[in-house]
Amino acid sequence: MSAEDISIPNPVPGLSIYRLTESSTDFCGVYEPSVCFILNGSKLVSTGGDVIQYAENSYLITAIGMPMSGWARSASATDPYIAMLLRLDLELIRRLIVEYDMDHAVAPASGPMVGHLSERLVGLLHELILLDPDNPEFQFMHRHIQTEIFYRLLVTPQGRQLRDFALADTTSHRITTAVNFIRDNYSSTLSVKQLADLSRMGVSTFHNHFKTLTGMSPGQLQQQIRLHHARAKLLSSERDIASVALSVGYESQSQFSREFRRLFGHSPSEILKRTRANR
């Protein structure tokens, strides 16, 4: 990437702003529950075996923290990719659902959701990035704008699915609990029975719902989370491949290298060489 390809600093909690002047394949990682708004350009996202494309004036809601790979397409100095990533505040979303007595009907199971940015949402995003942290009303204004953004998302066609993820005791919320447990314990040995019990479901029912919402099995999700964390470690440290593999839960370095290449298209040693060359 060029020197202009940056995450732009901003004072708003939970908000990241990106501007890229070159096409990129480096959007790899385990995403938090969030919504990504594209203000200019387009992006491809791969998760759970699905490839999703969305572009300017659209957004992608990821209500489950999932490993993802993304590609900013056709970005240039004269036509950059510009996006805002806002972390979902599920507690605030739950309060909005209750306060405004929104429909609690269970929505069809769904993974990441794409929607169109309304003029009001675009306006709110501009207000958010223009907030002055030195203004005594910064905290109030930030909270007020963020609350309206989440309200506007809840009343879109994608709102039913978002409500389903946020509310306790829905199928989506139970599966989210299992996904979060895998994320927090990815280097440990986990069983489907353990995860099904945590979700208060039978093993078969749990497995079916899990695959519907994530596009993969619990074991595949854990594997991808391990590999994404390993990639991040290889990119940011001087650690050797064997110690990185062990730190994310692999006992066999050869198995680690094989699965790493299958997911990312290159070996851990190639990543390590690139990291050291850039230091």
PDB file of C-alpha atoms in Angstrom:
ATOM      1  CA  MET A   1       0.000   0.000   0.000  1.00  0.00           C
ATOM      2  CA  SER A   2       1.073   3.604  -0.457  1.00  0.00           C
ATOM      3  CA  ALA A   3       1.724   6.046   2.363  1.00  0.00           C
ATOM      4  CA  GLU A   4      -1.739   7.468   1.748  1.00  0.00           C
ATOM      5  CA  ASP A   5      -3.423   4.143   2.517  1.00  0.00           C
ATOM      6  CA  ILE A   6      -4.274   4.743   6.133  1.00  0.00           C
ATOM      7  CA  SER A   7      -6.713   4.371   8.943  1.00  0.00           C
ATOM      8  CA  ILE A   8      -7.568   7.996   9.692  1.00  0.00           C
ATOM      9  CA  PRO A   9      -7.374   8.893  13.413  1.00  0.00           C
ATOM     10  CA  ASN A  10     -10.614  10.130  14.932  1.00  0.00           C
ATOM     11  CA  PRO A  11     -11.862  10.760  18.488  1.00  0.00           C
ATOM     12  CA  VAL A  12     -15.129   8.799  18.292  1.00  0.00           C
ATOM     13  CA  PRO A  13     -15.131   5.578  20.380  1.00  0.00           C
ATOM     14  CA  GLY A  14     -15.806   2.455  18.321  1.00  0.00           C
ATOM     15  CA  LEU A  15     -15.323   4.223  14.966  1.00  0.00           C
ATOM     16  CA  SER A  16     -12.582   3.544  12.390  1.00  0.00           C
ATOM     17  CA  ILE A  17     -12.209   5.519   9.145  1.00  0.00           C
ATOM     18  CA  TYR A  18     -10.315   4.117   6.158  1.00  0.00           C
ATOM     19  CA  ARG A  19      -8.987   5.772   3.012  1.00  0.00           C
ATOM     20  CA  LEU A  20      -7.181   3.613   0.451  1.00  0.00           C
ATOM     21  CA  THR A  21      -5.598   4.799  -2.787  1.00  0.00           C
ATOM     22  CA  GLU A  22      -4.644   1.316  -3.999  1.00  0.00           C
ATOM     23  CA  SER A  23      -6.658  -1.876  -4.341  1.00  0.00           C
ATOM     24  CA  SER A  24      -5.969  -4.016  -1.296  1.00  0.00           C
ATOM     25  CA  THR A  25      -6.375  -7.604  -0.077  1.00  0.00           C
ATOM     26  CA  ASP A  26      -5.208  -6.850   3.470  1.00  0.00           C
ATOM     27  CA  PHE A  27      -8.627  -6.636   5.159  1.00  0.00           C
ATOM     28  CA  CYS A  28      -8.000  -9.938   6.937  1.00  0.00           C
ATOM     29  CA  GLY A  29      -8.937 -10.530  10.541  1.00  0.00           C
ATOM     30  CA  VAL A  30     -11.537 -11.539  13.091  1.00  0.00           C
ATOM     31  CA  TYR A  31     -14.108  -8.767  12.930  1.00  0.00           C
ATOM     32  CA  GLU A  32     -16.065  -7.531  15.933  1.00  0.00           C
ATOM     33  CA  PRO A  33     -19.836  -7.145  15.517  1.00  0.00           C
ATOM     34  CA  SER A  34     -19.910  -4.000  13.404  1.00  0.00           C
ATOM     35  CA  VAL A  35     -21.344  -2.151  10.431  1.00  0.00           C
ATOM     36  CA  CYS A  36     -19.126  -0.974   7.565  1.00  0.00           C
ATOM     37  CA  PHE A  37     -20.391   2.008   5.552  1.00  0.00           C
ATOM     38  CA  ILE A  38     -18.797   2.591   2.138  1.00  0.00           C
ATOM     39  CA  LEU A  39     -18.776   6.268   1.171  1.00  0.00           C
ATOM     40  CA  ASN A  40     -16.728   5.809  -2.005  1.00  0.00           C
ATOM     41  CA  GLY A  41     -15.492   2.790  -3.958  1.00  0.00           C
ATOM     42  CA  SER A  42     -16.446  -0.862  -3.581  1.00  0.00           C
ATOM     43  CA  LYS A  43     -15.402  -3.923  -1.636  1.00  0.00           C
ATOM     44  CA  LEU A  44     -15.551  -7.712  -1.804  1.00  0.00           C
ATOM     45  CA  VAL A  45     -15.764  -9.650   1.459  1.00  0.00           C
ATOM     46  CA  SER A  46     -15.266 -13.391   1.878  1.00  0.00           C
ATOM     47  CA  THR A  47     -16.636 -15.124   4.971  1.00  0.00           C
ATOM     48  CA  GLY A  48     -17.944 -18.603   5.644  1.00  0.00           C
ATOM     49  CA  GLY A  49     -17.540 -19.623   2.011  1.00  0.00           C
ATOM     50  CA  ASP A  50     -19.675 -16.710   0.754  1.00  0.00           C
ATOM     51  CA  VAL A  51     -18.395 -13.730  -1.243  1.00  0.00           C
ATOM     52  CA  ILE A  52     -20.316 -10.488  -0.739  1.00  0.00           C
ATOM     53  CA  GLN A  53     -19.925  -7.363  -2.863  1.00  0.00           C
ATOM     54  CA  TYR A  54     -21.110  -3.934  -1.801  1.00  0.00           C
ATOM     55  CA  ALA A  55     -20.258  -0.450  -2.949  1.00  0.00           C
ATOM     56  CA  GLU A  56     -20.669   3.295  -2.504  1.00  0.00           C
ATOM     57  CA  ASN A  57     -23.706   4.337  -0.440  1.00  0.00           C
ATOM     58  CA  SER A  58     -24.223   0.851   0.973  1.00  0.00           C
ATOM     59  CA  TYR A  59     -23.287  -0.912   4.186  1.00  0.00           C
ATOM     60  CA  LEU A  60     -22.574  -4.379   5.539  1.00  0.00           C
ATOM     61  CA  ILE A  61     -23.832  -5.394   8.996  1.00  0.00           C
ATOM     62  CA  THR A  62     -21.831  -8.172  10.637  1.00  0.00           C
ATOM     63  CA  ALA A  63     -23.738  -9.005  13.821  1.00  0.00           C
ATOM     64  CA  ILE A  64     -21.512 -11.998  14.664  1.00  0.00           C
ATOM     65  CA  GLY A  65     -17.778 -11.512  15.186  1.00  0.00           C
ATOM     66  CA  MET A  66     -16.419 -13.518  12.249  1.00  0.00           C
ATOM     67  CA  PRO A  67     -13.090 -14.084  10.480  1.00  0.00           C
ATOM     68  CA  MET A  68     -13.191 -12.258   7.154  1.00  0.00           C
ATOM     69  CA  SER A  69     -11.022 -11.403   4.177  1.00  0.00           C
ATOM     70  CA  GLY A  70     -11.758  -8.297   2.125  1.00  0.00           C
ATOM     71  CA  TRP A  71     -10.690  -6.620  -1.110  1.00  0.00           C
ATOM     72  CA  ALA A  72     -11.031  -2.901  -1.782  1.00  0.00           C
ATOM     73  CA  ARG A  73     -11.581  -2.766  -5.545  1.00  0.00           C
ATOM     74  CA  SER A  74     -10.260  -0.256  -8.107  1.00  0.00           C
ATOM     75  CA  ALA A  75      -9.047   2.284  -5.545  1.00  0.00           C
ATOM     76  CA  SER A  76      -6.779   5.058  -6.837  1.00  0.00           C
ATOM     77  CA  ALA A  77      -5.382   8.439  -5.805  1.00  0.00           C
ATOM     78  CA  THR A  78      -8.111  10.204  -7.787  1.00  0.00           C
ATOM     79  CA  ASP A  79     -10.895   7.814  -6.765  1.00  0.00           C
ATOM     80  CA  PRO A  80     -10.030   6.421  -3.305  1.00  0.00           C
ATOM     81  CA  TYR A  81     -11.861   3.796  -1.300  1.00  0.00           C
ATOM     82  CA  ILE A  82     -13.393   5.516   1.739  1.00  0.00           C
ATOM     83  CA  ALA A  83     -15.235   3.616   4.454  1.00  0.00           C
ATOM     84  CA  MET A  84     -16.338   3.936   8.069  1.00  0.00           C
ATOM     85  CA  LEU A  85     -16.450   0.947  10.418  1.00  0.00           C
ATOM     86  CA  LEU A  86     -18.682   1.382  13.481  1.00  0.00           C
ATOM     87  CA  ARG A  87     -18.694  -1.199  16.251  1.00  0.00           C
ATOM     88  CA  LEU A  88     -22.210  -2.385  17.137  1.00  0.00           C
ATOM     89  CA  ASP A  89     -23.311  -1.452  20.652  1.00  0.00           C
ATOM     90  CA  LEU A  90     -25.693  -4.366  21.203  1.00  0.00           C
ATOM     91  CA  GLU A  91     -26.731  -3.132  24.659  1.00  0.00           C
ATOM     92  CA  LEU A  92     -27.809   0.217  23.194  1.00  0.00           C
ATOM     93  CA  ILE A  93     -29.563  -1.592  20.337  1.00  0.00           C
ATOM     94  CA  ARG A  94     -31.469  -3.746  22.850  1.00  0.00           C
ATOM     95  CA  ARG A  95     -32.596  -0.629  24.728  1.00  0.00           C
ATOM     96  CA  LEU A  96     -33.848   0.947  21.495  1.00  0.00           C
ATOM     97  CA  ILE A  97     -35.830  -2.188  20.616  1.00  0.00           C
ATOM     98  CA  VAL A  98     -37.568  -2.118  24.005  1.00  0.00           C
ATOM     99  CA  GLU A  99     -38.020   1.656  24.237  1.00  0.00           C
ATOM    100  CA  TYR A 100     -39.646   1.935  20.811  1.00  0.00           C
ATOM    101  CA  ASP A 101     -41.546  -1.359  21.098  1.00  0.00           C
ATOM    102  CA  MET A 102     -40.096  -2.741  17.877  1.00  0.00           C
ATOM    103  CA  ASP A 103     -41.384  -5.971  16.367  1.00  0.00           C
ATOM    104  CA  HIS A 104     -39.831  -8.973  18.143  1.00  0.00           C
ATOM    105  CA  ALA A 105     -40.875 -11.495  15.480  1.00  0.00           C
ATOM    106  CA  VAL A 106     -38.097 -13.972  14.746  1.00  0.00           C
ATOM    107  CA  ALA A 107     -36.372 -13.234  11.434  1.00  0.00           C
ATOM    108  CA  PRO A 108     -35.080 -15.869   9.014  1.00  0.00           C
ATOM    109  CA  ALA A 109     -31.537 -16.912   9.894  1.00  0.00           C
ATOM    110  CA  SER A 110     -28.980 -14.743   8.153  1.00  0.00           C
ATOM    111  CA  GLY A 111     -25.266 -14.023   8.093  1.00  0.00           C
ATOM    112  CA  PRO A 112     -23.816 -10.625   7.068  1.00  0.00           C
ATOM    113  CA  MET A 113     -26.469  -8.239   5.716  1.00  0.00           C
ATOM    114  CA  VAL A 114     -26.096  -5.587   2.989  1.00  0.00           C
ATOM    115  CA  GLY A 115     -28.264  -2.475   2.904  1.00  0.00           C
ATOM    116  CA  HIS A 116     -28.516   0.896   1.140  1.00  0.00           C
ATOM    117  CA  LEU A 117     -27.451   4.132   2.839  1.00  0.00           C
ATOM    118  CA  SER A 118     -30.319   6.599   3.141  1.00  0.00           C
ATOM    119  CA  GLU A 119     -29.703  10.346   2.895  1.00  0.00           C
ATOM    120  CA  ARG A 120     -30.336  10.629   6.634  1.00  0.00           C
ATOM    121  CA  LEU A 121     -27.750   7.957   7.461  1.00  0.00           C
ATOM    122  CA  VAL A 122     -25.185   9.654   5.210  1.00  0.00           C
ATOM    123  CA  GLY A 123     -25.892  12.922   7.011  1.00  0.00           C
ATOM    124  CA  LEU A 124     -25.464  11.301  10.423  1.00  0.00           C
ATOM    125  CA  LEU A 125     -22.122   9.784   9.402  1.00  0.00           C
ATOM    126  CA  HIS A 126     -20.878  13.184   8.258  1.00  0.00           C
ATOM    127  CA  GLU A 127     -22.006  14.703  11.565  1.00  0.00           C
ATOM    128  CA  LEU A 128     -20.146  11.961  13.435  1.00  0.00           C
ATOM    129  CA  ILE A 129     -16.787  12.505  11.735  1.00  0.00           C
ATOM    130  CA  LEU A 130     -17.047  16.300  12.073  1.00  0.00           C
ATOM    131  CA  LEU A 131     -17.457  16.196  15.865  1.00  0.00           C
ATOM    132  CA  ASP A 132     -14.909  18.309  17.735  1.00  0.00           C
ATOM    133  CA  PRO A 133     -13.454  16.423  20.738  1.00  0.00           C
ATOM    134  CA  ASP A 134     -12.676  19.782  22.402  1.00  0.00           C
ATOM    135  CA  ASN A 135     -16.342  20.740  22.370  1.00  0.00           C
ATOM    136  CA  PRO A 136     -17.821  20.351  25.902  1.00  0.00           C
ATOM    137  CA  GLU A 137     -20.839  18.679  24.265  1.00  0.00           C
ATOM    138  CA  PHE A 138     -18.726  16.076  22.418  1.00  0.00           C
ATOM    139  CA  GLN A 139     -19.797  13.095  24.553  1.00  0.00           C
ATOM    140  CA  PHE A 140     -23.477  14.054  24.391  1.00  0.00           C
ATOM    141  CA  MET A 141     -23.419  14.663  20.637  1.00  0.00           C
ATOM    142  CA  HIS A 142     -21.472  11.479  19.905  1.00  0.00           C
ATOM    143  CA  ARG A 143     -23.946   9.391  21.907  1.00  0.00           C
ATOM    144  CA  HIS A 144     -26.947  11.151  20.359  1.00  0.00           C
ATOM    145  CA  ILE A 145     -25.723  10.644  16.769  1.00  0.00           C
ATOM    146  CA  GLN A 146     -24.715   7.026  17.355  1.00  0.00           C
ATOM    147  CA  THR A 147     -28.102   6.274  18.913  1.00  0.00           C
ATOM    148  CA  GLU A 148     -29.911   7.627  15.853  1.00  0.00           C
ATOM    149  CA  ILE A 149     -27.616   5.658  13.507  1.00  0.00           C
ATOM    150  CA  PHE A 150     -28.535   2.410  15.263  1.00  0.00           C
ATOM    151  CA  TYR A 151     -32.218   3.379  15.301  1.00  0.00           C
ATOM    152  CA  ARG A 152     -32.129   4.056  11.541  1.00  0.00           C
ATOM    153  CA  LEU A 153     -30.499   0.655  10.953  1.00  0.00           C
ATOM    154  CA  LEU A 154     -33.143  -1.081  13.078  1.00  0.00           C
ATOM    155  CA  VAL A 155     -35.990   0.270  10.924  1.00  0.00           C
ATOM    156  CA  THR A 156     -34.405  -0.807   7.612  1.00  0.00           C
ATOM    157  CA  PRO A 157     -35.278  -4.117   5.892  1.00  0.00           C
ATOM    158  CA  GLN A 158     -32.157  -5.547   7.599  1.00  0.00           C
ATOM    159  CA  GLY A 159     -33.468  -4.431  10.997  1.00  0.00           C
ATOM    160  CA  ARG A 160     -35.379  -7.641  11.732  1.00  0.00           C
ATOM    161  CA  GLN A 161     -32.217  -9.716  11.552  1.00  0.00           C
ATOM    162  CA  LEU A 162     -30.305  -7.174  13.640  1.00  0.00           C
ATOM    163  CA  ARG A 163     -33.041  -7.237  16.288  1.00  0.00           C
ATOM    164  CA  ASP A 164     -32.899 -11.024  16.308  1.00  0.00           C
ATOM    165  CA  PHE A 165     -29.152 -10.999  17.022  1.00  0.00           C
ATOM    166  CA  ALA A 166     -29.496  -8.394  19.771  1.00  0.00           C
ATOM    167  CA  LEU A 167     -32.396  -9.906  21.719  1.00  0.00           C
ATOM    168  CA  ALA A 168     -31.724 -12.585  24.312  1.00  0.00           C
ATOM    169  CA  ASP A 169     -33.096 -16.116  23.889  1.00  0.00           C
ATOM    170  CA  THR A 170     -33.456 -16.006  20.111  1.00  0.00           C
ATOM    171  CA  THR A 171     -31.704 -18.646  18.018  1.00  0.00           C
ATOM    172  CA  SER A 172     -29.358 -16.051  16.536  1.00  0.00           C
ATOM    173  CA  HIS A 173     -28.425 -14.739  19.982  1.00  0.00           C
ATOM    174  CA  ARG A 174     -27.731 -18.260  21.271  1.00  0.00           C
ATOM    175  CA  ILE A 175     -25.466 -19.011  18.320  1.00  0.00           C
ATOM    176  CA  THR A 176     -23.727 -15.673  18.877  1.00  0.00           C
ATOM    177  CA  THR A 177     -22.974 -16.809  22.438  1.00  0.00           C
ATOM    178  CA  ALA A 178     -21.251 -19.916  21.054  1.00  0.00           C
ATOM    179  CA  VAL A 179     -19.319 -17.897  18.459  1.00  0.00           C
ATOM    180  CA  ASN A 180     -18.101 -15.505  21.157  1.00  0.00           C
ATOM    181  CA  PHE A 181     -17.002 -18.465  23.290  1.00  0.00           C
ATOM    182  CA  ILE A 182     -14.993 -19.855  20.370  1.00  0.00           C
ATOM    183  CA  ARG A 183     -13.411 -16.435  19.779  1.00  0.00           C
ATOM    184  CA  ASP A 184     -12.419 -16.146  23.440  1.00  0.00           C
ATOM    185  CA  ASN A 185     -11.099 -19.721  23.679  1.00  0.00           C
ATOM    186  CA  TYR A 186      -9.851 -20.375  20.143  1.00  0.00           C
ATOM    187  CA  SER A 187      -6.551 -21.949  21.230  1.00  0.00           C
ATOM    188  CA  SER A 188      -8.284 -24.505  23.494  1.00  0.00           C
ATOM    189  CA  THR A 189      -9.806 -27.867  22.594  1.00  0.00           C
ATOM    190  CA  LEU A 190     -13.577 -27.397  22.221  1.00  0.00           C
ATOM    191  CA  SER A 191     -16.320 -29.928  21.515  1.00  0.00           C
ATOM    192  CA  VAL A 192     -19.583 -29.435  19.645  1.00  0.00           C
ATOM    193  CA  LYS A 193     -21.408 -30.884  22.678  1.00  0.00           C
ATOM    194  CA  GLN A 194     -19.853 -28.231  24.915  1.00  0.00           C
ATOM    195  CA  LEU A 195     -20.929 -25.457  22.531  1.00  0.00           C
ATOM    196  CA  ALA A 196     -24.418 -26.915  22.073  1.00  0.00           C
ATOM    197  CA  ASP A 197     -24.903 -27.041  25.850  1.00  0.00           C
ATOM    198  CA  LEU A 198     -23.747 -23.426  26.107  1.00  0.00           C
ATOM    199  CA  SER A 199     -26.375 -22.496  23.485  1.00  0.00           C
ATOM    200  CA  ARG A 200     -29.038 -24.616  25.214  1.00  0.00           C
ATOM    201  CA  MET A 201     -29.664 -26.715  22.095  1.00  0.00           C
ATOM    202  CA  GLY A 202     -29.342 -30.316  21.060  1.00  0.00           C
ATOM    203  CA  VAL A 203     -26.168 -31.129  19.150  1.00  0.00           C
ATOM    204  CA  SER A 204     -27.874 -31.670  15.778  1.00  0.00           C
ATOM    205  CA  THR A 205     -30.062 -28.550  16.074  1.00  0.00           C
ATOM    206  CA  PHE A 206     -27.101 -26.469  17.198  1.00  0.00           C
ATOM    207  CA  HIS A 207     -24.916 -27.676  14.337  1.00  0.00           C
ATOM    208  CA  ASN A 208     -27.589 -26.864  11.727  1.00  0.00           C
ATOM    209  CA  HIS A 209     -28.301 -23.361  13.077  1.00  0.00           C
ATOM    210  CA  PHE A 210     -24.595 -22.633  13.502  1.00  0.00           C
ATOM    211  CA  LYS A 211     -23.835 -23.492   9.886  1.00  0.00           C
ATOM    212  CA  THR A 212     -26.819 -21.460   8.634  1.00  0.00           C
ATOM    213  CA  LEU A 213     -25.662 -18.328  10.456  1.00  0.00           C
ATOM    214  CA  THR A 214     -21.897 -18.605   9.965  1.00  0.00           C
ATOM    215  CA  GLY A 215     -21.579 -20.625   6.757  1.00  0.00           C
ATOM    216  CA  MET A 216     -19.251 -23.125   8.436  1.00  0.00           C
ATOM    217  CA  SER A 217     -19.047 -25.703  11.208  1.00  0.00           C
ATOM    218  CA  PRO A 218     -17.820 -24.800  14.727  1.00  0.00           C
ATOM    219  CA  GLY A 219     -14.541 -26.604  14.012  1.00  0.00           C
ATOM    220  CA  GLN A 220     -14.021 -24.691  10.767  1.00  0.00           C
ATOM    221  CA  LEU A 221     -14.740 -21.385  12.507  1.00  0.00           C
ATOM    222  CA  GLN A 222     -12.242 -22.161  15.262  1.00  0.00           C
ATOM    223  CA  GLN A 223      -9.636 -23.116  12.663  1.00  0.00           C
ATOM    224  CA  GLN A 224     -10.101 -19.866  10.742  1.00  0.00           C
ATOM    225  CA  ILE A 225      -9.944 -17.771  13.921  1.00  0.00           C
ATOM    226  CA  ARG A 226      -6.697 -19.524  14.876  1.00  0.00           C
ATOM    227  CA  LEU A 227      -5.194 -18.880  11.457  1.00  0.00           C
ATOM    228  CA  HIS A 228      -6.232 -15.214  11.349  1.00  0.00           C
ATOM    229  CA  HIS A 229      -4.680 -14.641  14.783  1.00  0.00           C
ATOM    230  CA  ALA A 230      -1.536 -16.464  13.637  1.00  0.00           C
ATOM    231  CA  ARG A 231      -1.309 -14.247  10.535  1.00  0.00           C
ATOM    232  CA  ALA A 232      -1.612 -11.116  12.682  1.00  0.00           C
ATOM    233  CA  LYS A 233       1.178 -12.361  14.946  1.00  0.00           C
ATOM    234  CA  LEU A 234       3.455 -13.137  12.007  1.00  0.00           C
ATOM    235  CA  LEU A 235       2.865  -9.652  10.614  1.00  0.00           C
ATOM    236  CA  SER A 236       3.568  -7.853  13.876  1.00  0.00           C
ATOM    237  CA  SER A 237       6.315  -9.758  15.685  1.00  0.00           C
ATOM    238  CA  GLU A 238       9.664 -11.484  15.300  1.00  0.00           C
ATOM    239  CA  ARG A 239       8.334 -14.798  16.607  1.00  0.00           C
ATOM    240  CA  ASP A 240       9.196 -17.972  14.730  1.00  0.00           C
ATOM    241  CA  ILE A 241       6.564 -20.068  12.957  1.00  0.00           C
ATOM    242  CA  ALA A 242       6.655 -22.945  15.459  1.00  0.00           C
ATOM    243  CA  SER A 243       5.956 -20.705  18.464  1.00  0.00           C
ATOM    244  CA  VAL A 244       3.165 -18.874  16.629  1.00  0.00           C
ATOM    245  CA  ALA A 245       1.539 -22.181  15.650  1.00  0.00           C
ATOM    246  CA  LEU A 246       1.706 -23.397  19.252  1.00  0.00           C
ATOM    247  CA  SER A 247       0.321 -20.123  20.629  1.00  0.00           C
ATOM    248  CA  VAL A 248      -2.882 -20.427  18.572  1.00  0.00           C
ATOM    249  CA  GLY A 249      -3.503 -24.080  19.428  1.00  0.00           C
ATOM    250  CA  TYR A 250      -1.624 -26.131  16.810  1.00  0.00           C
ATOM    251  CA  GLU A 251       0.562 -29.009  17.991  1.00  0.00           C
ATOM    252  CA  SER A 252       1.776 -29.821  14.467  1.00  0.00           C
ATOM    253  CA  GLN A 253       3.695 -27.128  12.574  1.00  0.00           C
ATOM    254  CA  SER A 254       3.248 -28.962   9.277  1.00  0.00           C
ATOM    255  CA  GLN A 255      -0.542 -29.072   9.744  1.00  0.00           C
ATOM    256  CA  PHE A 256      -0.488 -25.374  10.664  1.00  0.00           C
ATOM    257  CA  SER A 257       1.501 -24.456   7.539  1.00  0.00           C
ATOM    258  CA  ARG A 258      -0.725 -26.587   5.308  1.00  0.00           C
ATOM    259  CA  GLU A 259      -3.987 -25.061   6.608  1.00  0.00           C
ATOM    260  CA  PHE A 260      -2.491 -21.554   6.587  1.00  0.00           C
ATOM    261  CA  ARG A 261      -1.612 -21.840   2.900  1.00  0.00           C
ATOM    262  CA  ARG A 262      -5.040 -23.267   2.075  1.00  0.00           C
ATOM    263  CA  LEU A 263      -6.801 -20.283   3.674  1.00  0.00           C
ATOM    264  CA  PHE A 264      -4.526 -17.403   2.649  1.00  0.00           C
ATOM    265  CA  GLY A 265      -2.881 -18.686  -0.535  1.00  0.00           C
ATOM    266  CA  HIS A 266       0.663 -18.326   0.787  1.00  0.00           C
ATOM    267  CA  SER A 267       2.782 -19.974   3.467  1.00  0.00           C
ATOM    268  CA  PRO A 268       3.613 -18.656   6.960  1.00  0.00           C
ATOM    269  CA  SER A 269       7.270 -18.389   5.927  1.00  0.00           C
ATOM    270  CA  GLU A 270       6.319 -16.043   3.061  1.00  0.00           C
ATOM    271  CA  ILE A 271       4.451 -13.800   5.516  1.00  0.00           C
ATOM    272  CA  LEU A 272       7.432 -13.833   7.882  1.00  0.00           C
ATOM    273  CA  LYS A 273       9.838 -12.896   5.073  1.00  0.00           C
ATOM    274  CA  ARG A 274       7.601  -9.997   4.050  1.00  0.00           C
ATOM    275  CA  THR A 275       7.392  -8.788   7.661  1.00  0.00           C
ATOM    276  CA  ARG A 276      11.160  -8.849   8.130  1.00  0.00           C
ATOM    277  CA  ALA A 277      11.782  -7.169   4.767  1.00  0.00           C
ATOM    278  CA  ASN A 278       9.520  -4.268   5.763  1.00  0.00           C
ATOM    279  CA  ARG A 279      11.288  -3.618   9.079  1.00  0.00           C
TER     280      ARG A 279
END
